[in-house]
Amino acid sequence: MGIQADVIVIGGGSTGTGVARDLALRGLKPLLLEKGDFANGATGACQGLLHSGCRYVVSDPQSAWECYSENRILRRIASSCVEETEGLFVSLGEDGLAYQEEFVARCNTIGIPVEVLSPESTLALEPALSHEVISAVRVPDASINPFTLAVENANSAETRGGKRMTHCRITGFIVEAGRVKGVQAVNVRTGEPFEACAEFVVNATGAWAGQMVGLVGLSIPMVYSKGSILVTSRRVTEMVVNRCRRPSDGDIVVPHETTGLIGTTSVQVADPEGLTVEPQEIRLLVTETAKMVPSVASARLIRAFAGVRPLFGEAGTDNDREISRGFLVIDHEEGDGIGGLVSVVGGKLATYRLMAEKTVDVVCKRLGWSATCTTHLEPLTGPQRRGFVSLADRLAKTAPERRRDGQDGTIVCECELVTQREIEEVASAEDAPDLDSIRIRTRMGTGPCQGAFCAYRALGILERRGKVDDDPCPNVMLKMFLEHRWQGIRPILEGDQLREEELVHAIYGGIFNLHKSGERLKGAP
Ligand SMILES: Cc1cc2nc3c(=O)[nH]c(=O)nc-3n(C[C@H](O)[C@H](O)[C@H](O)COP(=O)(O)OP(=O)(O)OC[C@H]3O[C@@H](n4cnc5c(N)ncnc54)[C@H](O)[C@@H]3O)c2cc1C
């Protein structure tokens, strides 16, 4: 017999994990299924900006309002994922002030609190900015960690009786008499197929939502808008910095944990898989953002990555940035005549909670379940932070008391000051942890060395806890992790990062003889 749940949620991004949490808080038992690990799609590839809504005030006031009201809620309920950086919309000489005037007027109409600053006050707040700044608007932007957000939502759902299964890909739907009764899936790691049944299925697969409903012969018009982002080895600003103009390429810099995220581009692609960051995108991002923050031009890039915005609309639209960042909940019983299935598409990470609320409202109505949403009130309880090194310590690279703290306080990842205790906690909390699941839960391997020294140490910890299969062999897990790191390093390989990569090659190719240990890896994506 297959697995049973009240509601199956497909997709472990911010939306799917948010839906699972909302269902669980309303007393339903969700089963969350994700083909990779949490934040495997756009969620893990986003710029981590908790929008104040200001970016959309001129082009999309409805989305602007949604972002602003959710921004206020998330600061309250998801404080362990949010850093209160504030933000600036800066105008350079070449921009003039016409857009700023309209921008401020719209913010006032919507009710987003903003303050216009002189160049002097702007530079006093954010000294990394160019002296070409002629004015700036201070806004309630913030920085948010999308990995922690998704993991905490999933954990919260599980604490309330939900189940989650990562590395399980949905391959089909079970349909009886015009109603979806469950899903067919395969465990990606073992190749084992299985079925799961439920009263209702939620399709929260972001850019894959159209492909997903294609499995029951339906379609959803989607535009795949690829965006690329560069990661700097340190923060280049302490505040979120936006260019005060209509949304365009290379106009946002976000301080993200110990790094800076430089973004983004917008290029329509035919498929949400197999994304690459092109050299011209890297040049464009550096050139444009360096106009606002000159140190970007000489900053050390440690990584580049791309994701696809799950936009609802018809392909062929010339400018993806004109497509609304609003979201849509589609009850497939209404227009398509297929019961028991709802899709949620579009939106932003910043509005994931509202998207989840509206989706679960539809599910509850269909199921005749009267509980109301409480996710705007109940804080997400963070992971046990005891023993974790704070962001302030990581920025200052100081954790001396923890270095002396005996065995489990030992630092395993020196770039991000991840302790052995953190890795032990992930290893015991997850059924089948690998090095990437440790990375997304702790930031191990995300600093300048990109895993050169911590990957084999963490593998040793997993091995000692019996979490590594002997077949094919522990080195396969190591190689998969390093290959994933390599995909993001390759586009930006020059200067110090090239030297760093030579060292990685010497360690893993030379000492571990890794390039000889197996051809195509079992379970590799
Ligand atoms: C470059 C870029 C920058 C962005 N920056 C920001 C930002 O700063 N702030 C902001 O608010 N928003 C930002 N966004 C938008 C935001 O990232 C997305 O709107 C949001 O993360 C979408 O979340 P989601 O859960 O709906 O989709 P996703 O995160 O894509 O999740 C969908 C999940 O479904 C899974 N899945 C797909 N098919 C299957 C299957 N067959 N079986 C099982 N699972 C499956 C995928 O693996 C994936 O994990 C950005 C987007 C991009 C691309």
Coordinates of C-alpha atoms and ligand atoms in Angstrom, one line a residue:
M1 CA 0.0 0.0 0.0
G2 CA 1.2 3.5 -0.8
I3 CA 1.8 6.4 1.6
Q4 CA -1.3 8.2 2.9
A5 CA -1.7 11.9 3.7
D6 CA -4.5 14.5 3.9
V7 CA -2.8 16.7 1.3
I8 CA 0.2 16.1 -0.9
V9 CA 2.4 19.1 -1.6
I10 CA 4.7 18.9 -4.6
G11 CA 7.8 21.2 -4.5
G12 CA 10.1 22.0 -1.6
G13 CA 10.8 25.7 -2.5
S14 CA 9.5 28.6 -0.4
T15 CA 6.0 28.2 -1.7
G16 CA 5.7 24.4 -1.2
T17 CA 7.3 24.4 2.3
G18 CA 5.1 27.4 3.2
V19 CA 2.0 25.5 2.0
A20 CA 3.0 22.4 4.0
R21 CA 3.4 24.5 7.1
D22 CA 0.1 26.3 6.7
L23 CA -1.7 23.0 6.2
A24 CA -0.1 21.5 9.3
L25 CA -0.9 24.6 11.4
R26 CA -4.6 24.2 10.3
G27 CA -4.6 20.6 11.6
L28 CA -4.2 18.7 8.3
K29 CA -1.5 16.2 7.6
P30 CA 0.6 17.2 4.6
L31 CA 3.1 15.1 2.7
L32 CA 5.8 17.3 1.1
L33 CA 7.6 15.8 -1.9
E34 CA 10.6 17.4 -3.5
K35 CA 12.8 16.0 -6.3
G36 CA 16.0 17.5 -4.8
D37 CA 16.7 18.9 -1.4
F38 CA 14.8 22.0 -0.1
A39 CA 15.3 25.2 -2.0
N40 CA 16.4 23.2 -5.1
G41 CA 14.7 25.6 -7.6
A42 CA 14.3 29.4 -7.8
T43 CA 14.2 29.6 -4.0
G44 CA 17.8 28.6 -3.7
A45 CA 18.8 30.6 -6.7
C46 CA 17.3 33.9 -5.7
Q47 CA 19.0 37.1 -4.5
G48 CA 17.7 36.9 -0.9
L49 CA 16.1 40.3 -1.0
L50 CA 13.1 40.7 1.3
H51 CA 11.4 43.3 -0.8
S52 CA 9.9 46.3 0.7
G53 CA 7.7 46.4 -2.4
C54 CA 9.5 49.6 -3.6
R55 CA 10.9 47.9 -6.7
Y56 CA 7.4 47.4 -8.0
V57 CA 5.7 50.6 -6.9
V58 CA 5.7 52.1 -10.4
S59 CA 5.2 49.0 -12.6
D60 CA 3.1 46.8 -10.4
P61 CA 1.4 48.5 -7.4
Q62 CA -0.5 45.4 -6.3
S63 CA 2.7 43.3 -6.0
A64 CA 4.3 46.2 -4.3
W65 CA 1.6 46.2 -1.6
E66 CA 1.8 42.4 -1.2
C67 CA 5.6 42.6 -0.8
Y68 CA 5.4 45.4 1.8
S69 CA 2.7 43.8 4.0
E70 CA 4.5 40.4 3.8
N71 CA 7.9 42.1 4.6
R72 CA 6.4 43.3 7.8
I73 CA 5.0 39.9 8.7
L74 CA 8.2 38.0 7.9
R75 CA 10.4 40.3 10.0
R76 CA 8.2 39.2 12.9
I77 CA 7.6 35.5 12.2
A78 CA 10.8 34.6 10.5
S79 CA 13.3 36.7 12.3
S80 CA 16.0 33.9 12.3
C81 CA 16.0 34.1 8.5
V82 CA 15.9 37.9 8.2
E83 CA 18.7 40.4 8.6
E84 CA 17.3 44.0 9.1
T85 CA 19.7 45.7 6.7
E86 CA 17.3 48.4 5.3
G87 CA 17.7 49.5 1.7
L88 CA 18.5 52.4 -0.5
F89 CA 17.3 53.3 -4.0
V90 CA 20.1 55.4 -5.3
S91 CA 20.0 57.9 -8.2
L92 CA 23.2 58.6 -10.1
G93 CA 23.9 61.7 -12.2
E94 CA 23.0 59.9 -15.4
D95 CA 19.6 58.8 -14.0
G96 CA 18.3 62.3 -13.1
L97 CA 15.5 62.6 -10.5
A98 CA 12.4 62.3 -12.6
Y99 CA 11.9 58.6 -11.7
Q100 CA 12.6 59.2 -8.1
E101 CA 9.8 61.8 -7.9
E102 CA 7.3 59.3 -9.3
F103 CA 8.7 56.5 -7.1
V104 CA 8.3 58.5 -3.9
A105 CA 4.8 59.6 -4.9
R106 CA 3.8 56.0 -5.5
C107 CA 5.4 54.8 -2.2
N108 CA 3.4 57.4 -0.4
T109 CA 0.1 56.4 -2.1
I110 CA 0.7 52.7 -1.2
G111 CA 1.8 53.6 2.3
I112 CA 5.4 52.3 2.2
P113 CA 7.4 54.5 4.6
V114 CA 10.4 56.1 2.7
E115 CA 12.8 58.9 3.3
V116 CA 14.6 61.0 0.6
L117 CA 18.2 61.6 1.5
S118 CA 20.9 64.0 0.4
P119 CA 24.1 62.7 -1.2
E120 CA 25.9 63.4 2.1
S121 CA 23.4 61.5 4.3
T122 CA 23.4 58.7 1.8
L123 CA 27.2 58.2 1.9
A124 CA 27.1 58.5 5.7
L125 CA 24.7 55.6 5.8
E126 CA 26.4 53.5 3.2
P127 CA 30.0 54.6 2.6
A128 CA 30.6 52.0 -0.1
L129 CA 28.4 53.9 -2.5
S130 CA 29.8 55.9 -5.5
H131 CA 30.3 59.7 -5.0
E132 CA 28.2 60.0 -8.2
V133 CA 25.1 59.5 -6.1
I134 CA 22.9 62.6 -6.4
S135 CA 20.2 61.4 -4.1
A136 CA 18.7 58.2 -2.5
V137 CA 15.6 57.0 -0.9
R138 CA 15.8 55.0 2.3
V139 CA 13.3 52.0 2.2
P140 CA 12.4 49.0 4.5
D141 CA 14.2 46.4 2.4
A142 CA 15.9 43.5 4.2
S143 CA 18.1 40.4 3.5
I144 CA 16.6 37.0 3.9
N145 CA 18.2 33.5 3.8
P146 CA 16.0 31.4 1.5
F147 CA 17.6 28.1 2.5
T148 CA 16.9 28.6 6.2
L149 CA 13.4 29.8 5.3
A150 CA 12.5 26.7 3.3
V151 CA 14.1 24.3 5.8
E152 CA 12.4 26.0 8.8
N153 CA 9.0 25.9 7.1
A154 CA 9.5 22.2 6.3
N155 CA 10.6 21.5 9.9
S156 CA 7.7 23.4 11.3
A157 CA 5.3 21.3 9.2
E158 CA 6.9 18.1 10.4
T159 CA 6.7 19.2 14.0
R160 CA 3.0 19.6 13.5
G161 CA 2.5 16.1 12.1
G162 CA 3.4 16.5 8.5
K163 CA 5.8 14.3 6.5
R164 CA 8.5 15.3 4.1
M165 CA 10.4 13.3 1.5
T166 CA 13.3 14.9 -0.4
H167 CA 14.9 13.4 -3.5
C168 CA 11.6 12.1 -4.6
R169 CA 10.4 13.1 -8.1
I170 CA 6.8 13.0 -9.1
T171 CA 6.3 11.1 -12.3
G172 CA 2.5 11.0 -12.7
F173 CA -0.9 11.5 -11.0
I174 CA -3.4 8.9 -9.9
V175 CA -6.7 10.0 -11.3
E176 CA -10.0 8.3 -10.7
A177 CA -13.3 9.6 -12.2
G178 CA -12.0 13.0 -13.0
R179 CA -10.4 13.5 -9.6
V180 CA -6.7 13.4 -8.6
K181 CA -6.3 10.8 -5.8
G182 CA -2.6 10.8 -5.4
V183 CA 0.8 10.8 -7.2
Q184 CA 3.3 8.3 -8.6
A185 CA 6.8 9.1 -7.7
V186 CA 10.3 7.7 -7.7
N187 CA 13.1 7.9 -5.1
V188 CA 15.8 9.6 -7.1
R189 CA 18.6 8.1 -5.0
T190 CA 17.4 4.4 -5.0
G191 CA 15.4 4.4 -8.2
E192 CA 12.5 2.8 -6.3
P193 CA 9.0 3.8 -7.5
F194 CA 6.2 4.4 -5.0
E195 CA 2.7 5.9 -4.8
A196 CA 1.2 8.3 -2.3
C197 CA -2.5 9.0 -1.9
A198 CA -4.4 12.0 -0.5
E199 CA -7.6 13.9 -0.6
F200 CA -6.0 16.8 -2.4
V201 CA -2.7 17.6 -4.2
V202 CA -1.0 21.0 -4.3
N203 CA 1.3 21.7 -7.3
A204 CA 3.9 24.2 -5.9
T205 CA 6.6 23.4 -8.4
G206 CA 7.4 27.0 -9.5
A207 CA 8.8 27.1 -13.0
W208 CA 7.9 23.4 -13.4
A209 CA 4.2 23.9 -12.7
G210 CA 3.2 23.8 -16.3
Q211 CA 5.2 20.6 -16.9
M212 CA 3.6 19.1 -13.8
V213 CA 0.0 19.6 -14.8
G214 CA 1.0 18.4 -18.3
L215 CA 1.1 14.9 -16.6
V216 CA -2.7 15.1 -16.5
G217 CA -3.1 16.7 -19.9
L218 CA -3.5 20.3 -18.7
S219 CA -1.4 23.4 -19.3
I220 CA -0.4 26.6 -17.5
P221 CA 1.1 29.4 -19.6
M222 CA 4.5 30.1 -18.1
V223 CA 7.4 32.3 -19.1
Y224 CA 10.8 31.0 -18.0
S225 CA 12.8 34.1 -17.1
K226 CA 16.4 33.2 -16.2
G227 CA 18.3 35.5 -13.8
S228 CA 22.0 35.3 -13.0
I229 CA 23.7 36.3 -9.8
L230 CA 27.3 36.7 -8.8
V231 CA 28.6 36.1 -5.3
T232 CA 31.5 38.2 -3.8
S233 CA 33.9 36.8 -1.2
R234 CA 32.8 39.4 1.3
R235 CA 29.9 41.9 1.7
V236 CA 30.4 44.9 -0.5
T237 CA 27.6 46.9 1.2
E238 CA 25.9 46.7 4.6
M239 CA 22.5 47.8 3.2
V240 CA 20.5 46.5 0.2
V241 CA 21.4 48.9 -2.7
N242 CA 19.0 49.3 -5.6
R243 CA 19.2 51.6 -8.6
C244 CA 16.4 54.1 -8.6
R245 CA 15.1 53.5 -12.1
R246 CA 12.7 51.1 -13.8
P247 CA 13.7 47.5 -12.9
S248 CA 16.6 46.5 -15.2
D249 CA 19.8 44.4 -15.4
G250 CA 22.5 44.8 -12.7
D251 CA 20.6 47.1 -10.4
I252 CA 20.6 45.4 -7.0
V253 CA 23.3 44.5 -4.5
V254 CA 22.3 42.5 -1.4
P255 CA 24.4 41.8 1.7
H256 CA 23.8 38.1 2.2
E257 CA 25.3 36.5 5.3
T258 CA 29.1 37.0 4.8
T259 CA 28.9 37.6 1.1
G260 CA 27.5 40.1 -1.4
L261 CA 24.9 39.0 -4.0
I262 CA 25.2 41.0 -7.3
G263 CA 22.1 40.8 -9.6
T264 CA 20.4 40.2 -11.8
T265 CA 19.8 39.6 -15.4
S266 CA 16.6 38.6 -17.2
V267 CA 16.7 36.3 -20.2
Q268 CA 13.9 34.1 -21.6
V269 CA 14.8 30.4 -21.8
A270 CA 13.0 27.4 -23.2
D271 CA 13.5 25.1 -20.2
P272 CA 13.9 25.6 -16.4
E273 CA 16.7 23.0 -16.4
G274 CA 20.4 23.2 -17.6
L275 CA 20.9 26.9 -16.9
T276 CA 24.3 28.5 -17.5
V277 CA 25.7 31.9 -16.5
E278 CA 27.1 33.5 -19.7
P279 CA 30.3 35.7 -19.8
Q280 CA 28.4 38.7 -21.1
E281 CA 26.0 38.5 -18.1
I282 CA 29.0 38.5 -15.7
R283 CA 30.4 41.6 -17.5
L284 CA 27.1 43.4 -17.5
L285 CA 26.4 42.7 -13.8
V286 CA 29.8 43.9 -12.7
T287 CA 29.8 47.0 -14.9
E288 CA 26.3 48.1 -13.9
T289 CA 26.5 47.5 -10.2
A290 CA 30.0 49.0 -10.0
K291 CA 28.4 52.3 -11.1
M292 CA 26.6 52.3 -7.7
V293 CA 29.2 50.4 -5.6
P294 CA 32.6 50.9 -7.2
S295 CA 34.3 48.2 -5.1
V296 CA 32.3 45.6 -7.1
A297 CA 34.7 46.1 -10.0
S298 CA 37.7 44.7 -8.0
A299 CA 35.8 42.4 -5.7
R300 CA 36.7 38.7 -5.7
L301 CA 33.9 36.7 -7.2
I302 CA 33.6 33.2 -5.7
R303 CA 30.6 31.9 -7.5
A304 CA 27.9 32.6 -10.1
F305 CA 24.5 30.9 -10.3
A306 CA 21.3 31.2 -12.2
G307 CA 17.6 30.4 -11.5
V308 CA 14.3 30.7 -13.4
R309 CA 11.6 33.0 -12.2
P310 CA 8.3 31.2 -12.4
L311 CA 6.3 33.9 -14.2
F312 CA 2.7 33.3 -15.2
G313 CA 2.1 34.6 -18.7
E314 CA 2.5 33.9 -22.4
A315 CA 6.0 33.3 -23.8
G316 CA 6.9 35.9 -26.4
T317 CA 6.4 38.9 -24.2
D318 CA 9.3 41.1 -25.1
N319 CA 10.3 42.3 -21.6
D320 CA 10.0 39.8 -18.8
R321 CA 10.3 42.6 -16.3
E322 CA 6.9 43.9 -17.4
I323 CA 5.2 40.6 -16.4
S324 CA 3.5 40.9 -13.0
R325 CA 5.2 39.5 -9.9
G326 CA 1.7 38.8 -8.6
F327 CA 0.6 35.2 -8.1
L328 CA -2.3 33.0 -9.1
V329 CA -3.9 30.1 -7.4
I330 CA -5.5 27.8 -10.0
D331 CA -8.3 25.4 -8.8
H332 CA -8.2 22.9 -11.7
E333 CA -11.7 21.7 -10.8
E334 CA -13.1 25.1 -11.9
G335 CA -11.7 25.7 -15.4
D336 CA -10.2 22.2 -16.3
G337 CA -12.7 19.8 -14.7
I338 CA -10.0 17.9 -12.8
G339 CA -10.9 17.8 -9.1
G340 CA -8.5 17.5 -6.1
L341 CA -5.7 19.5 -7.7
V342 CA -4.6 23.1 -7.2
S343 CA -1.6 24.9 -8.7
V344 CA 0.1 28.0 -7.3
V345 CA 2.2 30.0 -9.8
G346 CA 4.1 33.3 -10.1
G347 CA 4.8 35.5 -7.0
K348 CA 8.0 36.1 -5.2
L349 CA 9.9 34.6 -2.3
A350 CA 8.9 37.7 -0.3
T351 CA 5.2 36.8 -0.8
Y352 CA 5.5 33.0 -0.3
R353 CA 3.5 33.0 3.0
L354 CA 0.6 34.9 1.4
M355 CA 0.7 32.5 -1.6
A356 CA 0.6 29.6 0.8
E357 CA -2.3 31.1 2.7
K358 CA -4.4 31.7 -0.4
T359 CA -3.7 28.2 -1.7
V360 CA -4.6 26.5 1.5
D361 CA -7.8 28.6 1.7
V362 CA -8.8 26.9 -1.6
V363 CA -7.9 23.4 -0.4
C364 CA -9.7 23.9 2.9
K365 CA -12.8 25.1 1.1
R366 CA -12.9 22.1 -1.2
L367 CA -12.3 19.7 1.7
G368 CA -14.9 21.5 3.9
W369 CA -12.2 22.1 6.5
S370 CA -13.0 25.2 8.5
A371 CA -9.6 26.1 10.2
T372 CA -8.2 29.5 9.3
C373 CA -4.7 30.6 8.6
T374 CA -2.3 31.4 11.5
T375 CA 1.0 31.6 9.7
H376 CA 1.1 35.4 10.0
L377 CA 0.9 35.0 13.8
E378 CA 3.0 31.9 14.7
P379 CA 6.7 32.4 14.6
L380 CA 8.8 29.9 12.7
T381 CA 10.9 28.3 15.4
G382 CA 14.5 28.3 14.3
P383 CA 16.8 25.3 14.5
Q384 CA 18.6 24.9 17.8
R385 CA 21.1 27.7 17.5
R386 CA 23.1 26.7 20.5
G387 CA 26.7 26.3 19.5
F388 CA 26.2 28.0 16.2
V389 CA 28.5 31.0 15.4
S390 CA 26.6 34.2 15.0
L391 CA 26.7 36.3 11.8
A392 CA 28.6 39.0 13.7
D393 CA 31.3 36.5 14.7
R394 CA 31.4 35.1 11.2
L395 CA 31.8 38.6 9.7
A396 CA 34.5 39.4 12.2
K397 CA 36.0 35.9 11.7
T398 CA 36.2 35.4 15.4
A399 CA 35.0 32.5 17.4
P400 CA 38.0 31.9 19.7
E401 CA 35.9 30.5 22.6
R402 CA 34.4 27.9 20.3
R403 CA 37.8 26.8 19.0
R404 CA 38.7 26.0 22.6
D405 CA 35.3 24.4 23.2
G406 CA 36.4 20.8 22.9
Q407 CA 35.4 18.4 20.3
D408 CA 31.9 19.3 19.0
G409 CA 32.7 23.1 19.0
T410 CA 35.6 22.5 16.7
I411 CA 35.4 24.6 13.5
V412 CA 35.0 22.4 10.4
C413 CA 34.4 25.1 7.8
E414 CA 36.8 28.0 8.4
C415 CA 35.3 30.4 5.9
E416 CA 31.8 30.3 7.5
L417 CA 32.9 29.1 11.0
V418 CA 30.6 26.1 10.9
T419 CA 31.1 23.9 13.9
Q420 CA 31.3 20.2 14.2
R421 CA 28.2 20.4 16.5
E422 CA 26.1 21.9 13.7
I423 CA 27.1 19.2 11.3
E424 CA 26.4 16.5 13.9
E425 CA 22.9 18.0 14.3
V426 CA 22.1 17.9 10.6
A427 CA 23.5 14.4 10.4
S428 CA 21.2 13.2 13.2
A429 CA 18.1 15.2 12.1
E430 CA 18.1 14.0 8.4
D431 CA 17.4 10.5 7.2
A432 CA 20.0 10.5 4.5
P433 CA 22.2 13.6 4.7
D434 CA 24.8 14.3 2.1
L435 CA 27.3 17.2 1.9
D436 CA 24.9 19.4 0.0
S437 CA 22.2 19.0 2.7
I438 CA 24.8 20.1 5.3
R439 CA 25.7 23.0 3.1
I440 CA 22.1 24.4 2.7
R441 CA 21.5 23.9 6.5
T442 CA 24.7 25.4 7.8
R443 CA 26.5 27.3 4.9
M444 CA 29.4 24.9 5.1
G445 CA 31.4 25.2 1.8
T446 CA 29.9 28.5 0.7
G447 CA 32.8 30.7 1.5
P448 CA 35.9 31.6 -0.6
C449 CA 37.4 28.1 -0.6
Q450 CA 34.1 26.6 -1.7
G451 CA 34.5 23.4 0.3
A452 CA 38.3 22.8 -0.2
F453 CA 39.0 22.1 3.4
C454 CA 35.6 21.4 5.0
A455 CA 34.1 18.9 2.6
Y456 CA 36.4 15.9 3.5
R457 CA 36.2 16.8 7.2
A458 CA 32.4 16.8 7.1
L459 CA 32.4 13.5 5.1
G460 CA 34.5 12.0 8.0
I461 CA 31.8 13.1 10.5
L462 CA 29.1 11.6 8.4
E463 CA 31.1 8.4 8.0
R464 CA 31.7 8.1 11.7
R465 CA 27.9 8.4 12.3
G466 CA 27.2 5.6 9.8
K467 CA 25.5 8.0 7.3
V468 CA 27.6 7.2 4.3
D469 CA 26.9 4.1 2.1
D470 CA 29.9 1.9 1.3
D471 CA 28.3 1.3 -2.1
P472 CA 29.3 2.9 -4.5
C473 CA 31.8 4.5 -2.0
P474 CA 32.2 7.6 0.2
N475 CA 34.2 9.4 -2.4
V476 CA 31.1 9.5 -4.6
M477 CA 29.4 11.8 -2.1
L478 CA 32.5 14.0 -2.0
K479 CA 32.7 14.1 -5.8
M480 CA 29.0 15.0 -6.2
F481 CA 29.5 17.9 -3.8
L482 CA 32.6 19.2 -5.5
E483 CA 31.0 18.9 -8.9
H484 CA 28.1 21.0 -7.7
R485 CA 30.5 23.6 -6.3
W486 CA 32.5 23.5 -9.6
Q487 CA 29.4 24.4 -11.7
G488 CA 29.2 27.7 -9.9
I489 CA 32.9 28.4 -9.8
R490 CA 33.6 27.7 -13.5
P491 CA 32.0 30.9 -14.9
I492 CA 34.0 33.2 -12.7
L493 CA 37.3 31.5 -12.7
E494 CA 40.2 34.0 -12.7
G495 CA 42.6 35.7 -10.3
D496 CA 42.5 34.5 -6.7
Q497 CA 39.6 32.1 -7.3
L498 CA 41.6 30.4 -10.0
R499 CA 44.5 29.9 -7.6
E500 CA 42.0 28.6 -5.0
E501 CA 40.7 26.1 -7.5
E502 CA 44.2 24.9 -8.3
L503 CA 44.5 24.1 -4.6
V504 CA 41.2 22.2 -4.6
H505 CA 42.4 20.2 -7.6
A506 CA 45.6 19.4 -5.8
I507 CA 43.8 18.3 -2.7
Y508 CA 41.1 16.2 -4.2
G509 CA 42.8 15.1 -7.4
G510 CA 46.2 14.6 -5.9
I511 CA 45.7 13.5 -2.3
F512 CA 42.2 11.9 -2.7
N513 CA 42.8 10.6 -6.2
L514 CA 39.2 11.6 -6.8
H515 CA 39.2 12.1 -10.5
K516 CA 39.9 8.3 -10.8
S517 CA 37.2 7.2 -8.4
G518 CA 34.3 6.3 -10.6
E519 CA 32.8 7.6 -13.8
R520 CA 29.3 8.9 -13.9
L521 CA 28.1 9.0 -10.4
K522 CA 25.1 7.0 -9.1
G523 CA 22.4 9.5 -8.1
A524 CA 24.2 12.5 -9.7
P525 CA 21.8 15.1 -11.1
Ligands
LIG1 C1 17.6 35.1 -10.3 C2 16.5 35.3 -9.4 C3 16.5 36.2 -8.3 C4 15.4 36.3 -7.5 N1 15.5 37.2 -6.4 C5 14.4 37.3 -5.6 C6 14.5 38.1 -4.4 O1 15.6 38.7 -4.2 N2 13.4 38.2 -3.6 C7 12.3 37.6 -3.9 O2 11.3 37.8 -3.2 N3 12.1 36.8 -5.0 C8 13.2 36.6 -5.8 N4 13.1 35.7 -6.9 C9 11.9 35.0 -7.1 C10 11.8 33.8 -6.2 O3 13.0 33.1 -6.1 C11 10.7 32.8 -6.6 O4 9.5 33.5 -6.9 C12 10.4 31.8 -5.5 O5 11.6 31.3 -4.9 C13 9.6 30.7 -6.1 O6 9.5 29.7 -5.1 P1 8.7 28.4 -5.5 O7 8.7 27.5 -4.3 O8 7.3 28.8 -6.0 O9 9.5 27.7 -6.7 P2 10.9 26.9 -6.6 O10 11.7 27.4 -5.6 O11 11.4 26.8 -8.0 O12 10.4 25.5 -6.1 C14 9.8 24.5 -6.9 C15 10.3 23.2 -6.5 O13 9.6 22.2 -7.1 C16 10.5 21.1 -7.3 N5 10.0 20.2 -8.4 C17 9.9 20.5 -9.7 N6 9.5 19.4 -10.3 C18 9.3 18.4 -9.4 C19 8.9 17.1 -9.5 N7 8.6 16.5 -10.7 N8 8.8 16.3 -8.4 C20 9.1 16.9 -7.2 N9 9.5 18.2 -7.0 C21 9.6 18.9 -8.2 C22 11.8 21.8 -7.7 O14 12.9 20.9 -7.4 C23 11.8 23.0 -6.8 O15 12.5 22.8 -5.6 C24 14.2 35.6 -7.7 C25 14.2 34.6 -8.7 C26 15.3 34.5 -9.6 C27 15.3 33.4 -10.6

